[in-house]
PDB file of C-alpha atoms in Angstrom:
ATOM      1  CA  UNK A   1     149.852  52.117 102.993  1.00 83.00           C
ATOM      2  CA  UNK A   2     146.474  53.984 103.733  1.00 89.00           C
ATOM      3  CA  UNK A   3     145.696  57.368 103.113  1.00 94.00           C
ATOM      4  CA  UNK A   4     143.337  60.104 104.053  1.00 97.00           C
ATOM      5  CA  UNK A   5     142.269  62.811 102.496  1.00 97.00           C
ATOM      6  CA  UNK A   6     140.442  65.630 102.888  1.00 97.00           C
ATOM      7  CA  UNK A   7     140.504  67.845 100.114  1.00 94.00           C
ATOM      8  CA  UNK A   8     138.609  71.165 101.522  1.00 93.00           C
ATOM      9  CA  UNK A   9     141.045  72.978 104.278  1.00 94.00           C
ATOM     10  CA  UNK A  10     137.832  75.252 105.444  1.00 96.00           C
ATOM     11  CA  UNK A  11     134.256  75.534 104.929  1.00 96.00           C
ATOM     12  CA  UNK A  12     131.803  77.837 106.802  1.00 97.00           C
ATOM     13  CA  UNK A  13     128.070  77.527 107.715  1.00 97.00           C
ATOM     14  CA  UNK A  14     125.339  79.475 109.251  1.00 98.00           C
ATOM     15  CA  UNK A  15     123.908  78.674 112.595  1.00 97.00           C
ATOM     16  CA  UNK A  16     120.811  76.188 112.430  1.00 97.00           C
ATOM     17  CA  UNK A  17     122.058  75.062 108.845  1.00 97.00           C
ATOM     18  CA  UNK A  18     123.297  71.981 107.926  1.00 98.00           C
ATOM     19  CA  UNK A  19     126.756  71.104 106.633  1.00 98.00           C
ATOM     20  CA  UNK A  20     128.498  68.200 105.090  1.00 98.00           C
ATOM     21  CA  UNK A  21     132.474  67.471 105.483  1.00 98.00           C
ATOM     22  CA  UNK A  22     133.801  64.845 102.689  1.00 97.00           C
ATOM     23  CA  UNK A  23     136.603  62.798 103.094  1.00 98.00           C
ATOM     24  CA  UNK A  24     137.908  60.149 100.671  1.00 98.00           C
ATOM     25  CA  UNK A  25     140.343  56.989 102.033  1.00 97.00           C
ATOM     26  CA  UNK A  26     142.172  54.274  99.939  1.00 96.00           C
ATOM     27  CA  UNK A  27     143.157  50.887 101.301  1.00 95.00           C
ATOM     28  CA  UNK A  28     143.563  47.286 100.118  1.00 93.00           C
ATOM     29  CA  UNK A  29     142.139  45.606 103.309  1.00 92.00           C
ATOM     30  CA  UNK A  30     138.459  44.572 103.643  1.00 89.00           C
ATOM     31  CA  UNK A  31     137.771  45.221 107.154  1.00 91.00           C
ATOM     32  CA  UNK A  32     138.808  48.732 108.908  1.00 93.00           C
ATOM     33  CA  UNK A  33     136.574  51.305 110.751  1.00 94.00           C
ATOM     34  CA  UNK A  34     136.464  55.135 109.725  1.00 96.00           C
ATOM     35  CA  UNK A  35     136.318  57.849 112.451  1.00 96.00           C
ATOM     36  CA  UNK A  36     135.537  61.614 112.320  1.00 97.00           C
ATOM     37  CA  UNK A  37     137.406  63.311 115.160  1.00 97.00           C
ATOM     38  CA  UNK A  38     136.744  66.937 116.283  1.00 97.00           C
ATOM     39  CA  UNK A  39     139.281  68.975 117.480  1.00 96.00           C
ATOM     40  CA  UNK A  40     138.807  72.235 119.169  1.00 94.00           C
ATOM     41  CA  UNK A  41     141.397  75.360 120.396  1.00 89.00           C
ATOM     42  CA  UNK A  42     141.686  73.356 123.325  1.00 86.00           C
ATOM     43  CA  UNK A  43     143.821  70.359 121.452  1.00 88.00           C
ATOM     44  CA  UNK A  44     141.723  67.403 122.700  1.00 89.00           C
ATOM     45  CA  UNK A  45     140.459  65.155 120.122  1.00 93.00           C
ATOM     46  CA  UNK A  46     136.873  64.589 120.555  1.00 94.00           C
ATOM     47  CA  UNK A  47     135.291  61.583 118.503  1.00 95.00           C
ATOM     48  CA  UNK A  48     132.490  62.682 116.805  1.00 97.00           C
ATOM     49  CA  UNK A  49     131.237  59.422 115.217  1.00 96.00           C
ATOM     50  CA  UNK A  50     132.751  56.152 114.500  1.00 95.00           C
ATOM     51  CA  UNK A  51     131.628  53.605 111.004  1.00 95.00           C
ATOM     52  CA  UNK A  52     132.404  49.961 111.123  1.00 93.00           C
ATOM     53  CA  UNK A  53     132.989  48.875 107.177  1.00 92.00           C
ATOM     54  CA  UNK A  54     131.213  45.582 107.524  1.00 91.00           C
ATOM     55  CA  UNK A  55     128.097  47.677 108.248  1.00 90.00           C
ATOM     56  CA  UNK A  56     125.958  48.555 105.261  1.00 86.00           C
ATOM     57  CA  UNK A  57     124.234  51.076 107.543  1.00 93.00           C
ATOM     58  CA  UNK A  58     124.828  54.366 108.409  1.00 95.00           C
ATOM     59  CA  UNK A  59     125.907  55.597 111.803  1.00 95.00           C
ATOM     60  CA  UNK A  60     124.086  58.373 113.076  1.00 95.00           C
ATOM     61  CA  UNK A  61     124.772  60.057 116.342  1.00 94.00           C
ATOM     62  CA  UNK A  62     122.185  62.871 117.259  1.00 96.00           C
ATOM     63  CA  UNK A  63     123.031  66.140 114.600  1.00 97.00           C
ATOM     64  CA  UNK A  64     126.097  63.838 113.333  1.00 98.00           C
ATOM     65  CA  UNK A  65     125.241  61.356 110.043  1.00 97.00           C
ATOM     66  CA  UNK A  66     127.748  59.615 107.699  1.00 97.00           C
ATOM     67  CA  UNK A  67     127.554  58.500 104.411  1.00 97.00           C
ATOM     68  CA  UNK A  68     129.403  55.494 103.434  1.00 96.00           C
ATOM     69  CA  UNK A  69     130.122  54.480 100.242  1.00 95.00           C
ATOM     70  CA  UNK A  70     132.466  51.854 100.471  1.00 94.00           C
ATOM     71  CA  UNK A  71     132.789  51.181  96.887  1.00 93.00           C
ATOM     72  CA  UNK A  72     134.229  54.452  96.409  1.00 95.00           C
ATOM     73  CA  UNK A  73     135.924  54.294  99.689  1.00 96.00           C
ATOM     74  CA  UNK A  74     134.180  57.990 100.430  1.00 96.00           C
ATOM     75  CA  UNK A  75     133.085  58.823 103.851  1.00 97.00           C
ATOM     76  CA  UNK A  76     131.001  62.204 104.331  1.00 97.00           C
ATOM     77  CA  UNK A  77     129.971  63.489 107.579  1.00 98.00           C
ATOM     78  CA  UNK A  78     126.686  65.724 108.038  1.00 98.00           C
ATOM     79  CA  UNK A  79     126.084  67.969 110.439  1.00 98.00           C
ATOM     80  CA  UNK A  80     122.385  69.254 111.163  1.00 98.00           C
ATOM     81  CA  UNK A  81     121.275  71.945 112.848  1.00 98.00           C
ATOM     82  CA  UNK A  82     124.372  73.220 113.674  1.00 98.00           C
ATOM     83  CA  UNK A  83     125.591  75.334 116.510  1.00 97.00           C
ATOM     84  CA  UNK A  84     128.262  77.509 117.845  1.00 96.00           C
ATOM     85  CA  UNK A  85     129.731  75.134 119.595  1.00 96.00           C
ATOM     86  CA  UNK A  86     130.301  73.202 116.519  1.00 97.00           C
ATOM     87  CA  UNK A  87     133.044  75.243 115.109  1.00 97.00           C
ATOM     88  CA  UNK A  88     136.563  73.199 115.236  1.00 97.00           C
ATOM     89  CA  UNK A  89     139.158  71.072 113.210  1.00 97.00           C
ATOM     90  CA  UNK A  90     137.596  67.845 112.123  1.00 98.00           C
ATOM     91  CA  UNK A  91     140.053  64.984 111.342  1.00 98.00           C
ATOM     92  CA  UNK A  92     138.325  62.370 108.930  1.00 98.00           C
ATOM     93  CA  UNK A  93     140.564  58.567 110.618  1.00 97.00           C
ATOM     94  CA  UNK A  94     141.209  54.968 109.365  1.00 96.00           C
ATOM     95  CA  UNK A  95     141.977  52.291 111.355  1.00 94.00           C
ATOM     96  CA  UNK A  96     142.434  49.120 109.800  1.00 90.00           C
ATOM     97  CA  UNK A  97     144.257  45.989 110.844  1.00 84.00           C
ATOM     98  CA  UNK A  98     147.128  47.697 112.671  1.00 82.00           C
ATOM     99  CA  UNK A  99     145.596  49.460 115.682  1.00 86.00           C
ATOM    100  CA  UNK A 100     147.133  52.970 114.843  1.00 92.00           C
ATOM    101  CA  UNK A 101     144.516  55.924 113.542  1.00 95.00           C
ATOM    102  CA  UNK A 102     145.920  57.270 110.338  1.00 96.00           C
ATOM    103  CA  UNK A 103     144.269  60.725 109.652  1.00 97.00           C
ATOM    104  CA  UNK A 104     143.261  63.376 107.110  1.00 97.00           C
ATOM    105  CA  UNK A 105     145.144  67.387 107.086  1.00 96.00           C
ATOM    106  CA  UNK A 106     141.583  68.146 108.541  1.00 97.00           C
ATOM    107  CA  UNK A 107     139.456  70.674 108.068  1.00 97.00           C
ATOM    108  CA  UNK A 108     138.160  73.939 109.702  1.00 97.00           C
ATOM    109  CA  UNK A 109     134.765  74.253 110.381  1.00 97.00           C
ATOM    110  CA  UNK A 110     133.346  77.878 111.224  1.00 97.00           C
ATOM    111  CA  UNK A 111     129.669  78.427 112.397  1.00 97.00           C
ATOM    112  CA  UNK A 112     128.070  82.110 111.245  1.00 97.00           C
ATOM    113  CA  UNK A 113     125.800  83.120 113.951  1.00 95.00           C
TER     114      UNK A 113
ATOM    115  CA  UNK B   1     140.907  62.520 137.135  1.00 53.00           C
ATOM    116  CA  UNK B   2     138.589  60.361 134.787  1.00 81.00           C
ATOM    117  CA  UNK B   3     140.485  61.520 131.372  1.00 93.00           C
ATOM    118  CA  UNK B   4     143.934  60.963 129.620  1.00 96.00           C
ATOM    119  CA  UNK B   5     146.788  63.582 130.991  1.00 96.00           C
ATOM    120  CA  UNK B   6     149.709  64.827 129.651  1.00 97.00           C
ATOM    121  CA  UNK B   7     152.475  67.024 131.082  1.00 97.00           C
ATOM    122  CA  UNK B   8     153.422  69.652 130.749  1.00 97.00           C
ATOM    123  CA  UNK B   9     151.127  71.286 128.591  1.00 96.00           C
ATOM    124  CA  UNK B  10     153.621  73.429 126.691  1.00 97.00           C
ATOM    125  CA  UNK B  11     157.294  72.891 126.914  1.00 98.00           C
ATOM    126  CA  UNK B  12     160.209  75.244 124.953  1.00 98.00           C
ATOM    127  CA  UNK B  13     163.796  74.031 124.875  1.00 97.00           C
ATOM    128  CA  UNK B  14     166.606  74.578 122.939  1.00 97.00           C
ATOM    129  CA  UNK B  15     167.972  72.569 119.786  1.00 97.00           C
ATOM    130  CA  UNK B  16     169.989  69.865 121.028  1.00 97.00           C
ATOM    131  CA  UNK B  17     168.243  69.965 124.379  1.00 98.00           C
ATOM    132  CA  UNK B  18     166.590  66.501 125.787  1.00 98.00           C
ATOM    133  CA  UNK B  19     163.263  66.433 126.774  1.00 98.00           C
ATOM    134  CA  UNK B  20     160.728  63.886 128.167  1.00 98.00           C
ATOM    135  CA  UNK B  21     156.844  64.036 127.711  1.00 98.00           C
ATOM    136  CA  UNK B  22     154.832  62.423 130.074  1.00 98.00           C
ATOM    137  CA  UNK B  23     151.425  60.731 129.425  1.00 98.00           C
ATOM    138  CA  UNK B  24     149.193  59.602 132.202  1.00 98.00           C
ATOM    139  CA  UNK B  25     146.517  57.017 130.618  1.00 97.00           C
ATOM    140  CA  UNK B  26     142.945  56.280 131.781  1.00 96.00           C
ATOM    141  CA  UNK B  27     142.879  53.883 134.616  1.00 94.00           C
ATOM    142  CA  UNK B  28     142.680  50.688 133.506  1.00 92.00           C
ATOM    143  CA  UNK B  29     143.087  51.254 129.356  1.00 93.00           C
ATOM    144  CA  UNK B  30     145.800  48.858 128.326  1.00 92.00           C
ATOM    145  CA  UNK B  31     146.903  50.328 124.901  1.00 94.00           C
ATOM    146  CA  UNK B  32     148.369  53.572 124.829  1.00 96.00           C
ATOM    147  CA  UNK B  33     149.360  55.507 121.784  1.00 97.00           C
ATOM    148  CA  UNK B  34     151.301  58.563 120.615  1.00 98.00           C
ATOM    149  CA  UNK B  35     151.250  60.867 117.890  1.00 98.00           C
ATOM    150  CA  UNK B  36     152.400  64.143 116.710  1.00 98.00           C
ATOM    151  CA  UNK B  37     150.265  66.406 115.317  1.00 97.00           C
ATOM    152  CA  UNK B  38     152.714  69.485 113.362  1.00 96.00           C
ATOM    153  CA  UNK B  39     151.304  72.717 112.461  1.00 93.00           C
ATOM    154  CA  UNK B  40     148.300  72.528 109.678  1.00 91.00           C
ATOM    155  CA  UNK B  41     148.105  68.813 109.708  1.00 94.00           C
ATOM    156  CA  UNK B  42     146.582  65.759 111.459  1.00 96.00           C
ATOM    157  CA  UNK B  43     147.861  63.560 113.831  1.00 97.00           C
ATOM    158  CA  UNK B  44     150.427  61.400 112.683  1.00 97.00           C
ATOM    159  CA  UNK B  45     151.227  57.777 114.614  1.00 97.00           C
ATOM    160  CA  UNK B  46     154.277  57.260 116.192  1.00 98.00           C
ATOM    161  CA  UNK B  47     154.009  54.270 118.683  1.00 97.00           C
ATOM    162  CA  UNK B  48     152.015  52.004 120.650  1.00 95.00           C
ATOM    163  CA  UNK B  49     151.687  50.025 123.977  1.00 95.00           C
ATOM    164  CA  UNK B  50     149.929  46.865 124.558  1.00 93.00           C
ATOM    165  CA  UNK B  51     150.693  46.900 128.373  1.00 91.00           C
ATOM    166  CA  UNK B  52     154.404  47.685 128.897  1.00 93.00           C
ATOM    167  CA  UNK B  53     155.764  46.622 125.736  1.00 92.00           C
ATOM    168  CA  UNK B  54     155.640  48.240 122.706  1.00 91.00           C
ATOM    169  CA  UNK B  55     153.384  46.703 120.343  1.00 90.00           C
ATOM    170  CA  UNK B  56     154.238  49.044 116.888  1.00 93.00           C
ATOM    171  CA  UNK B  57     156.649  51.651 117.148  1.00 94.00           C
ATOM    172  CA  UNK B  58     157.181  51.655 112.875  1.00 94.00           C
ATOM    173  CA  UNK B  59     155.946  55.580 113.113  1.00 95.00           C
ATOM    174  CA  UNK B  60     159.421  56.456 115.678  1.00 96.00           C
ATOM    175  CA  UNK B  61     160.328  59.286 112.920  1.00 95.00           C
ATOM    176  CA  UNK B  62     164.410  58.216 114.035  1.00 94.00           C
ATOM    177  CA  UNK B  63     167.040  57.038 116.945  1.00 95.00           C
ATOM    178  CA  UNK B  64     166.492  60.198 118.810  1.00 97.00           C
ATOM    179  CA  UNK B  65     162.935  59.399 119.771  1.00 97.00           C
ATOM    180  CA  UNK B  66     162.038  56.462 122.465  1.00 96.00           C
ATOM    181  CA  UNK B  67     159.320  55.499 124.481  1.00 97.00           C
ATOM    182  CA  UNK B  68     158.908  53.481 127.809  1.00 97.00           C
ATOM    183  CA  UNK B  69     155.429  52.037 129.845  1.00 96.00           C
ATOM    184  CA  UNK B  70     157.650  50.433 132.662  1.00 95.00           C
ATOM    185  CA  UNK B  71     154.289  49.396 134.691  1.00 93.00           C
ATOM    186  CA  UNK B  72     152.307  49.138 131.782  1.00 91.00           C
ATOM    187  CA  UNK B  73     150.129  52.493 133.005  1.00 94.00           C
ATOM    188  CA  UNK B  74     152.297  56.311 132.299  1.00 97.00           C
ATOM    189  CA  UNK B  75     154.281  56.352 129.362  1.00 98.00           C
ATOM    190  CA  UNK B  76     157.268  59.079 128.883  1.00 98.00           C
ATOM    191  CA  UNK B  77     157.780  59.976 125.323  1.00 98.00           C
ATOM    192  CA  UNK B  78     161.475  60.692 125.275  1.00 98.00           C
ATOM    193  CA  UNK B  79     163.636  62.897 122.485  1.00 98.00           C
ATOM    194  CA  UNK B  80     167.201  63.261 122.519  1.00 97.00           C
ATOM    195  CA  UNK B  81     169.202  66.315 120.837  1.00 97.00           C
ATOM    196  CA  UNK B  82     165.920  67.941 119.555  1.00 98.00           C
ATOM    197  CA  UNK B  83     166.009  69.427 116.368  1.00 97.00           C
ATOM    198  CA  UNK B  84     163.596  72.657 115.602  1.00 97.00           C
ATOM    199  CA  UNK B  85     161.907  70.311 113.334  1.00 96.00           C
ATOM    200  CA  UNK B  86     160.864  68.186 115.812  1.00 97.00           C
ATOM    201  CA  UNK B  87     158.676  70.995 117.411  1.00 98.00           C
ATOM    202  CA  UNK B  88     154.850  69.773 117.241  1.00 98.00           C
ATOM    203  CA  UNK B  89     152.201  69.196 119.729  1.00 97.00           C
ATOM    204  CA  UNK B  90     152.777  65.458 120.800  1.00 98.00           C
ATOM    205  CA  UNK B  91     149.225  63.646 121.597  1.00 97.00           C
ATOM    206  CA  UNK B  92     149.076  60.834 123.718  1.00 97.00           C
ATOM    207  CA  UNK B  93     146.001  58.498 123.613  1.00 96.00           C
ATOM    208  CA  UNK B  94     144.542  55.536 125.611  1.00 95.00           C
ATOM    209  CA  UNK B  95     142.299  52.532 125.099  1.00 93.00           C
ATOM    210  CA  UNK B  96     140.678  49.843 126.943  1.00 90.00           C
ATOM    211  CA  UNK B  97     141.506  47.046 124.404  1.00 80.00           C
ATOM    212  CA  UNK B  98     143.458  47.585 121.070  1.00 72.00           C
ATOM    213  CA  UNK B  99     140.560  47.656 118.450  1.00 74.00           C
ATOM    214  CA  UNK B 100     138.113  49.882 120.121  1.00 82.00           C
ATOM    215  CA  UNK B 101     137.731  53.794 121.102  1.00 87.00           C
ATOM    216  CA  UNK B 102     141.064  55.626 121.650  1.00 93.00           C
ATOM    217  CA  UNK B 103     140.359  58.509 123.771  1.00 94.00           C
ATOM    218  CA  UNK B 104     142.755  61.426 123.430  1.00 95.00           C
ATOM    219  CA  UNK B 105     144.499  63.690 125.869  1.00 96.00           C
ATOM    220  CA  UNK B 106     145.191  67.404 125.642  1.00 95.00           C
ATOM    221  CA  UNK B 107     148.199  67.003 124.085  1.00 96.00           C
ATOM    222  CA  UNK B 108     151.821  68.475 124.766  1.00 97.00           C
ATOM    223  CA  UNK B 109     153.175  71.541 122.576  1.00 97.00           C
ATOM    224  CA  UNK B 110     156.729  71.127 122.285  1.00 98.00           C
ATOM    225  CA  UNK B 111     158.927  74.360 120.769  1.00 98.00           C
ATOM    226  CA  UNK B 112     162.144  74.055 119.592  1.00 98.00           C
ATOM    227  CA  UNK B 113     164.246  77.090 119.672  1.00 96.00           C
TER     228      UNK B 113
END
């Protein structure tokens, strides 16, 4: 079965800094997308930015970078520049050849004005 | 409305009580999936749609829990004799096709007295 972790429960950064959330996976199938999700007080999950494993490259999304490394089946999100609004769960996700999400505990993001 | 729904938003019962949770998918999104997300930890799967059948419904944590899509478009999540275990908030998500972006409603909090 997959898993998903995400080994730091809470990190904090200051406004206008940049941050970067690691996640690790392990799986025996070749072809699977990863997903960070953000989740704020209101409950909705909000994707964030999605990674396609066939892809050597990056995806970026504005402030929002990954880092890849499928070898090591580690999947990193960056966050630039942050803001207020930034502050949330975020839920590293696998989805591989069955078409359910399996996710990390998450972890909690707080922005320092 | 152009997003996933769910009703109610927060529902308390009593152990042993039956309840139904009732997810209203984006028009036209053919897959629709549930999970339940307890306290502290991310989503976990529980079953999916492809139309009105259920496609995978391997994450069903027992007998007590069942879902039904009659006209392949709201789903009820239905739980029978609830147990103060099963109190979680229950998110229900939609998707155009299986294999691409599952977009998430607000989710239902269920407590279990």
């Amino acid at each position: 079965a997959q898993t998903v972790t995400q080994s730091q429960p809470e990190m904090s950064v200051q406004e206008a800094e940049t941050v970067t959330l690691s996640c690790t996976y392990d799986t025996s199938e070749s072809d699977y997308y990863l997903f960070w999700y953000k989740q704020p007080p209101s409950r909705q999950m909000i994707l964030v930015i999605r990674q396609e494993a066939y892809k050597q490259q990056n995806a970026t999304e504005n402030r929002f970078s990954v880092n890849f490394q499928k070898a090591a089946k580690s999947f990193s999100l960056k966050i630039s520049d942050s803001q207020l609004g930034d502050a949330a769960m975020y839920f590293c996700a696998y989805q591989g050849g069955s078409e359910k999400l399996v996710f990390g505990k998450g972890m909690k993001l707080t922005v320092n004005p | 409305g152009a997003g996933v729904s769910q009703t109610p938003s927060n529902k308390v019962t009593e152990k042993g009580k039956y309840v139904e949770l009732r997810c209203d998918p984006i028009s036209g999104h053919t897959a629709l999936y549930w999970y339940r997300q307890s306290l502290g930890q991310g989503p976990e799967f529980l079953i999916y749609f492809q139309g009105t059948g259920a496609a995978d419904d391997s994450g069903l944590p027992n007998d007590r829990f069942f879902a039904v899509r009659p006209e392949g478009s709201v789903s009820t999540l239905k739980i029978q004799r609830t147990e103060r275990g099963d109190s979680a908030v229950y998110l229900c998500a939609s998707s155009f096709l299986t294999g691409t972006e599952q977009f998430f409603g607000p989710g239902t909090r269920l407590t279990v007295l």
